[in-house]
CSV table of C-alpha atoms in Angstrom, one decimal:
chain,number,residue,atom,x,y,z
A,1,UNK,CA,14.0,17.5,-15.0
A,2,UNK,CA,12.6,19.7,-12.0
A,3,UNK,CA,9.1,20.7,-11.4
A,4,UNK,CA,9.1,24.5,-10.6
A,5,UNK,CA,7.7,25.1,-7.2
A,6,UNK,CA,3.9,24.3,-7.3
A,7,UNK,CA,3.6,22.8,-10.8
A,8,UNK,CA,2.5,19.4,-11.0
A,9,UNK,CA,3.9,16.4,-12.8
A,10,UNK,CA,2.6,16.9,-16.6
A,11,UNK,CA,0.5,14.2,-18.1
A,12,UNK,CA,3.4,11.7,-19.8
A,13,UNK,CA,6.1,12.3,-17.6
A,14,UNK,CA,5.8,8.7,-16.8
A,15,UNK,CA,6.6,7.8,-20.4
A,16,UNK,CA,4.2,4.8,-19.4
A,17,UNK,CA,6.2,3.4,-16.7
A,18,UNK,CA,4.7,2.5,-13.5
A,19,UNK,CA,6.8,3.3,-9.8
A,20,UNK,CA,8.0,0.0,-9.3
A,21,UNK,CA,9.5,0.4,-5.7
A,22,UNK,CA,12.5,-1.7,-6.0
A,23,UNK,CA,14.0,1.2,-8.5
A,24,UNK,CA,12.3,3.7,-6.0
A,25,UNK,CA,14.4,2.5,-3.3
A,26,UNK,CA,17.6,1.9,-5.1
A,27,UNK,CA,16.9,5.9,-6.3
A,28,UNK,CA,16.8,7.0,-2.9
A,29,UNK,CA,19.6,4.8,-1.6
A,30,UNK,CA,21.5,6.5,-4.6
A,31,UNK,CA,20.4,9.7,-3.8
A,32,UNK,CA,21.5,9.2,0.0
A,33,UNK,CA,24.9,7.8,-0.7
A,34,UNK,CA,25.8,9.3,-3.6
A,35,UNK,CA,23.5,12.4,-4.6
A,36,UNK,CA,25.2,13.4,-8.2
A,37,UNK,CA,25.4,11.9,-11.9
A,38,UNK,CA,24.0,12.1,-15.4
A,39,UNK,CA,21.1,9.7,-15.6
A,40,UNK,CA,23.8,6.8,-17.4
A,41,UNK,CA,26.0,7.1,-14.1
A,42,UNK,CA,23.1,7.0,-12.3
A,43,UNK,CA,21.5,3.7,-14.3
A,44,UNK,CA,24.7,1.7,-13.9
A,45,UNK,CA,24.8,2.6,-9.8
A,46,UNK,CA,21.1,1.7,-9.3
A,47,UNK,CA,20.3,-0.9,-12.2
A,48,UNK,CA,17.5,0.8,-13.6
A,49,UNK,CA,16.7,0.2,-17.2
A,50,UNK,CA,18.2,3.4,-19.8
A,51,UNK,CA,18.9,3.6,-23.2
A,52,UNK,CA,19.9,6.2,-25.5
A,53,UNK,CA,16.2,7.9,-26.3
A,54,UNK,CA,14.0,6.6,-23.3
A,55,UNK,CA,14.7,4.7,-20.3
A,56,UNK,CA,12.9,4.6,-16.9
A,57,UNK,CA,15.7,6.6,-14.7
A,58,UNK,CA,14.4,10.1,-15.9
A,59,UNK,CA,10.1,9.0,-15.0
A,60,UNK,CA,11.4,7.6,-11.5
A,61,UNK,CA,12.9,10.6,-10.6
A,62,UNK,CA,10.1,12.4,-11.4
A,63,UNK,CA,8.1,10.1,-9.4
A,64,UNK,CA,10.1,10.0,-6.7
A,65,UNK,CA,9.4,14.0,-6.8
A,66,UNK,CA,5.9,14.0,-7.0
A,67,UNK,CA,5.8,11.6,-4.2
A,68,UNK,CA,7.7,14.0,-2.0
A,69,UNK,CA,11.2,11.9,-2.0
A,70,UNK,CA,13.6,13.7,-3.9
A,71,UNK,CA,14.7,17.0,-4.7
A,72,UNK,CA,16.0,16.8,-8.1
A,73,UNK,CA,18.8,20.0,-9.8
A,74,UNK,CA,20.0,20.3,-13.5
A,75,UNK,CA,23.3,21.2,-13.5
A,76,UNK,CA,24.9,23.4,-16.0
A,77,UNK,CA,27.3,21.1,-18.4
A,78,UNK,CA,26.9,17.2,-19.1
A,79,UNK,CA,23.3,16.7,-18.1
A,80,UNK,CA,24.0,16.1,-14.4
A,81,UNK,CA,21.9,16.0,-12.1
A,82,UNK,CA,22.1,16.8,-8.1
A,83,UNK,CA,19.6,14.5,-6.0
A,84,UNK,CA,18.6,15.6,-2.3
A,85,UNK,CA,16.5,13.0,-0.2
A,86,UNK,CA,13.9,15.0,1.7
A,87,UNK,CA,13.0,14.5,5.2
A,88,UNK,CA,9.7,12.3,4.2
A,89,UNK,CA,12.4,10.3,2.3
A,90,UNK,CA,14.8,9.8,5.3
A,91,UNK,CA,12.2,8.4,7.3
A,92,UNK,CA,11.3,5.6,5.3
A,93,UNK,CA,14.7,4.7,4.5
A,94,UNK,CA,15.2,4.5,8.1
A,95,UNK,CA,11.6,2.6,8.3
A,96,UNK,CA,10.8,1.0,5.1
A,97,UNK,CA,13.4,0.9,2.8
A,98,UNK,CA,12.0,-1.4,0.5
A,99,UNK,CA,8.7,0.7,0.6
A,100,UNK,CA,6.8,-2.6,1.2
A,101,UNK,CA,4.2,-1.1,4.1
A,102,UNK,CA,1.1,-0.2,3.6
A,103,UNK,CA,1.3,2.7,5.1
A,104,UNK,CA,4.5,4.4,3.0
A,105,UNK,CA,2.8,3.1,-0.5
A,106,UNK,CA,-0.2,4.8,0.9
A,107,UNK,CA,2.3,7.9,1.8
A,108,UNK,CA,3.3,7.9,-1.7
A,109,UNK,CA,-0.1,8.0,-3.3
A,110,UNK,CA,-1.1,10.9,-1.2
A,111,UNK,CA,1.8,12.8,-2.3
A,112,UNK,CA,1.1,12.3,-5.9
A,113,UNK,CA,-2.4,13.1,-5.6
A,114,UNK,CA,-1.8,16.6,-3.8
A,115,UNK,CA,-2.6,20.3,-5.8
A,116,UNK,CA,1.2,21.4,-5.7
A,117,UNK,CA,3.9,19.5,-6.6
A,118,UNK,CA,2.2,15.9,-7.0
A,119,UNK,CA,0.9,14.6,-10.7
A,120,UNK,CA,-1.6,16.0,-12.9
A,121,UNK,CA,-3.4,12.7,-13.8
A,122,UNK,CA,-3.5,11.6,-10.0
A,123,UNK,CA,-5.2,15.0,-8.5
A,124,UNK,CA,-7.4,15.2,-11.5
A,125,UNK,CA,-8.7,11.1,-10.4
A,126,UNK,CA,-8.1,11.4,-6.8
A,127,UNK,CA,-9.2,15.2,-6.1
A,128,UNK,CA,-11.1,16.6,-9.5
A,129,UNK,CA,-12.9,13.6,-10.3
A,130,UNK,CA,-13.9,12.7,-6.9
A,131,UNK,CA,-15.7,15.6,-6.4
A,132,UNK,CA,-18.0,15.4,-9.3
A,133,UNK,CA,-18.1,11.7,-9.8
A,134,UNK,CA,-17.9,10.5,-6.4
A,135,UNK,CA,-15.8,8.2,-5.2
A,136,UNK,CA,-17.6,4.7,-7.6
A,137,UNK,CA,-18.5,5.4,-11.1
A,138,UNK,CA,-18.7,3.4,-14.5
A,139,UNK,CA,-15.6,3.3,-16.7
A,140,UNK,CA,-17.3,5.0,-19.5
A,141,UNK,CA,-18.2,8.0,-17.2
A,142,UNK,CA,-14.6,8.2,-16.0
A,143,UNK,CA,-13.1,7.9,-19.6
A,144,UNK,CA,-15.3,11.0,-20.6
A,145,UNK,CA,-13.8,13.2,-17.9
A,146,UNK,CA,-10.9,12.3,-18.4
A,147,UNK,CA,-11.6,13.8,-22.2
A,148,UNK,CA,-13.6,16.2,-21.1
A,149,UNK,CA,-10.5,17.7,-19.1
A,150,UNK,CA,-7.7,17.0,-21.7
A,151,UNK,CA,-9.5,16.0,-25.0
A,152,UNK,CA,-10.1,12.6,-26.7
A,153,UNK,CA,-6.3,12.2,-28.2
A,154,UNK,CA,-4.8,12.3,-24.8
A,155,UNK,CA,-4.2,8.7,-22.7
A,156,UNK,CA,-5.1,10.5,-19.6
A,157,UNK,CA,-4.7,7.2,-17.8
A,158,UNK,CA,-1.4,5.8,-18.9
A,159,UNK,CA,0.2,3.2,-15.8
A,160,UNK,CA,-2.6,4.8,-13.2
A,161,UNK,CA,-4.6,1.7,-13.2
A,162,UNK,CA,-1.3,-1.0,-13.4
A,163,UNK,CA,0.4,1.1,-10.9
A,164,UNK,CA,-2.1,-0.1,-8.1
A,165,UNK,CA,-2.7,-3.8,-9.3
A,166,UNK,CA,1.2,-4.7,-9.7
A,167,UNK,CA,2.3,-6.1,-6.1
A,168,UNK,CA,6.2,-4.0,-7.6
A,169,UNK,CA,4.5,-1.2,-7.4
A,170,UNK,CA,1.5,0.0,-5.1
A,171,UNK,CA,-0.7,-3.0,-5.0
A,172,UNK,CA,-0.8,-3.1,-1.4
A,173,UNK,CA,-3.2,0.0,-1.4
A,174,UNK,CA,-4.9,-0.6,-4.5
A,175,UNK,CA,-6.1,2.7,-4.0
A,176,UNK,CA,-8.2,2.8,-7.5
A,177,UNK,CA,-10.0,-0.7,-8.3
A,178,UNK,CA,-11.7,-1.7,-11.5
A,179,UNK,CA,-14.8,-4.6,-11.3
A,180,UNK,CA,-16.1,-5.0,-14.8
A,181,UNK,CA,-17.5,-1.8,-16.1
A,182,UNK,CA,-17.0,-0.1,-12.4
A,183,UNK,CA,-14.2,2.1,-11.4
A,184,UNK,CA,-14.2,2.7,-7.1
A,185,UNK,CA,-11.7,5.1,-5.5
A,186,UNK,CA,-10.5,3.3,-2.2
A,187,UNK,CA,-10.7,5.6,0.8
A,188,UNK,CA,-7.5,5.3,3.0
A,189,UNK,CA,-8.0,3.2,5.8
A,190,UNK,CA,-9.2,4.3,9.4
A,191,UNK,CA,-6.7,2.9,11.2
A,192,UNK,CA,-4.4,4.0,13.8
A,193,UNK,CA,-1.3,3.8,12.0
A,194,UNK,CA,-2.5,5.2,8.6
A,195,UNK,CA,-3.9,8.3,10.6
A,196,UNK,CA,-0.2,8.9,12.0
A,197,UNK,CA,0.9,8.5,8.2
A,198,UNK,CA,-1.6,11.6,6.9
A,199,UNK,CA,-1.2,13.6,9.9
A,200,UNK,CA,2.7,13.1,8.9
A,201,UNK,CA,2.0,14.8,5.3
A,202,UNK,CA,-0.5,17.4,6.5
A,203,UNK,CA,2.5,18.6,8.5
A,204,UNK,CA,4.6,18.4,5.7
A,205,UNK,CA,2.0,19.9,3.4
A,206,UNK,CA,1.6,22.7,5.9
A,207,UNK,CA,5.0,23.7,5.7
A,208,UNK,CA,4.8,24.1,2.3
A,209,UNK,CA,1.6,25.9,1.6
A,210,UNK,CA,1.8,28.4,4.9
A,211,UNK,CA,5.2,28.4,6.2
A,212,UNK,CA,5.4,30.9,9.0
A,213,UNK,CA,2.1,30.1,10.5
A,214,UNK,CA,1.5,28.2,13.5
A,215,UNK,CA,-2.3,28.5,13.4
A,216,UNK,CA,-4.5,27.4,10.0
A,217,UNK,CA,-7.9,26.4,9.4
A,218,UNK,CA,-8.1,23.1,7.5
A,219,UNK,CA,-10.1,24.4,5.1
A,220,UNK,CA,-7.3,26.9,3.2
A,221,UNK,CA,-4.6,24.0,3.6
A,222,UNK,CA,-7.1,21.3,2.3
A,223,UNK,CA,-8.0,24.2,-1.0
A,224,UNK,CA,-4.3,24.4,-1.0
A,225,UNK,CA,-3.2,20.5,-1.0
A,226,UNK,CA,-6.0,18.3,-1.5
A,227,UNK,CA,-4.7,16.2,1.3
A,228,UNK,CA,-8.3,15.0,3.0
A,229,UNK,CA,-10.2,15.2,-0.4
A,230,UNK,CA,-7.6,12.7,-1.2
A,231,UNK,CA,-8.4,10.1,1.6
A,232,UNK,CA,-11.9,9.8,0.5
A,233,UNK,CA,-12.6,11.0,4.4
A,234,UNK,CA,-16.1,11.9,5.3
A,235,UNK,CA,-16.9,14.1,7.7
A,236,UNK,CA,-16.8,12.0,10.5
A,237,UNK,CA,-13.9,10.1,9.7
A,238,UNK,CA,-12.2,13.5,9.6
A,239,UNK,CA,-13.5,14.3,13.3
A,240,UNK,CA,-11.6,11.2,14.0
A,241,UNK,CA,-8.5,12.3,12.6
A,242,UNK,CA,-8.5,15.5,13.9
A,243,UNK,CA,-9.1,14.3,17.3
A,244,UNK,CA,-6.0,11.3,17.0
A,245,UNK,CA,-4.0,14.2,16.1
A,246,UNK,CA,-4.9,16.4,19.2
A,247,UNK,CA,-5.1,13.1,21.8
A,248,UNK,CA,-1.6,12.6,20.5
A,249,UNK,CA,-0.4,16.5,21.2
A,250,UNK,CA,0.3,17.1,17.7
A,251,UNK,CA,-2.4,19.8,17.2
A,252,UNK,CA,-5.1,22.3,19.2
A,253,UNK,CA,-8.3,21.9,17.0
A,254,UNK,CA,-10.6,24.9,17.7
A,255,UNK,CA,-14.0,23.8,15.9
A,256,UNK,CA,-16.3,26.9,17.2
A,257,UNK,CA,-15.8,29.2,14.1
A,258,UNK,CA,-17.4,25.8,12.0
A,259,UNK,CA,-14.4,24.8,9.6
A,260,UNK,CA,-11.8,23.2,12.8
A,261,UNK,CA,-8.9,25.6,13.3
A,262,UNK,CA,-5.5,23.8,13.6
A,263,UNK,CA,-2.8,25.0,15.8
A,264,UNK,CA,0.5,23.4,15.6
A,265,UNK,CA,2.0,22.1,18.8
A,266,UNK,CA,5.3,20.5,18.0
A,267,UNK,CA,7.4,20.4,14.6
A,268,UNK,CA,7.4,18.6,11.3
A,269,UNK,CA,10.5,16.0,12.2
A,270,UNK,CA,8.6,15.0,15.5
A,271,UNK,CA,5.6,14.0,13.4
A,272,UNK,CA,7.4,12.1,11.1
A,273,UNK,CA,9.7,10.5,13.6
A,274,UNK,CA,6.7,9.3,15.2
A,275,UNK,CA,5.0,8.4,11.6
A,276,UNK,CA,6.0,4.2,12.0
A,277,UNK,CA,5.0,3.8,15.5
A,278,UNK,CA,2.1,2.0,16.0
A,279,UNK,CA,2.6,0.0,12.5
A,280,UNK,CA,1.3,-3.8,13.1
């Protein structure tokens, strides 16, 4: 049940279930409260869907990883499981329980997209793809990536698509969007509360990749998360970003050496306890 430290999600873990957030939420509620069961005690508390063979409590929980919410244990005897909310996931229960802003969903699709610890499918679209296809390219050009990366008997795609066209799942970002025979990758949103959101997860991400360092250049965190590559940001809407984050006192950008050097002026639980602030 447990991705090992920088593995990502593999291909079917979804078992073609999408993350519809009203199981999300009840997982991390669970989770919260409760924090211990075999995925039938853990069905009956949340009301999500099981059954003997399949069922969508073990793909949630996986989602709910890859999305940076949970930390999910096997325990020895009985199939049980030990659930941990993570500090991401304690903020939006705080903020957004019901993950309904645009900003969280958005949160969430970041954190499925990045190089270690998100979901295979998602970085390969959102990162991999990106970069060779660019960010609007025909269907038929997509689908032979897609086999070109994991061959022609795979479905590669699986609930990608549904997951941001279903309003009980990530609609509100509709961070991939299909017109006819054109696939376009959205680019998140310049706006000021968005830019608090991915300033939130760089910190986060930073903390994962280089721990002990107060000082990084954004290039070796973006090669090790995919984080920017993942907004679709351009340069210049990068300069932005970097700048909100050092107007707010979050960061000392040093951009003389060419790639901007980041130096960390406050901790990871400020950041995200400012993460909902200037939400609309």
């Amino acid at each position: 049940m447990s991705v090992l430290k920088g593995e990502r999600l593999p291909l079917s873990f979804h078992m073609t279930f999408q993350p519809e957030r009203q199981y999300l939420s009840a997982l991390l509620k669970d989770a919260q409260h409760i924090g211990s069961g075999t995925v039938e005690e853990i069905s009956a508390r949340t009301g999500i869907p099981t059954g003997q063979s399949s069922g969508k409590v073990k793909p949630l929980l996986q989602y709910a990883q890859g999305m940076g919410l949970l930390k999910v244990e096997a325990l020895r005897g009985a199939g049980h499981l030990r659930l941990a909310v993570t500090p991401l996931a304690r903020v939006v229960l705080r903020e957004d329980p019901h993950l309904l802003e645009e900003n969280t969903q958005w949160a969430l699709h970041l954190m499925l997209c990045r190089r270690h610890g998100g979901a295979e499918v998602w970085y390969t679209v959102f990162v991999k793809a990106a970069a060779v296809l660019g960010r609007s390219f025909p269907t038929a050009q997509f689908e032979g990536f897609l086999t070109n990366c994991y061959g022609s008997s795979r479905d590669a795609v699986g609930p990608l698509l549904r997951t941001y066209t279903d309003a009980a799942a990530l609609g509100k970002v509709a961070a991939i969007v299909k017109d006819q025979d054109q696939l376009l990758l959205r680019r998140v949103p310049m706006q000021p509360a968005l830019c608090d959101t991915v300033g939130a997860l760089l910190f986060l991400l930073w903390d994962a990749a280089m721990t002990a360092d107060t000082q990084v250049a954004l290039k070796d965190l973006e090669d090790r998360s995919g984080l920017i590559a993942a907004t679709g940001w351009g340069s210049e809407e990068q300069f932005h970003f970097l700048s909100v984050l050092e107007s707010g006192g979050l960061v000392r950008v040093d951009r003389q050496t060419g790639s901007p050097i980041l130096t960390r002026l406050v901790s990871t639980d400020h950041v995200l306890q400012v993460m909902y602030d200037q939400l609309v």
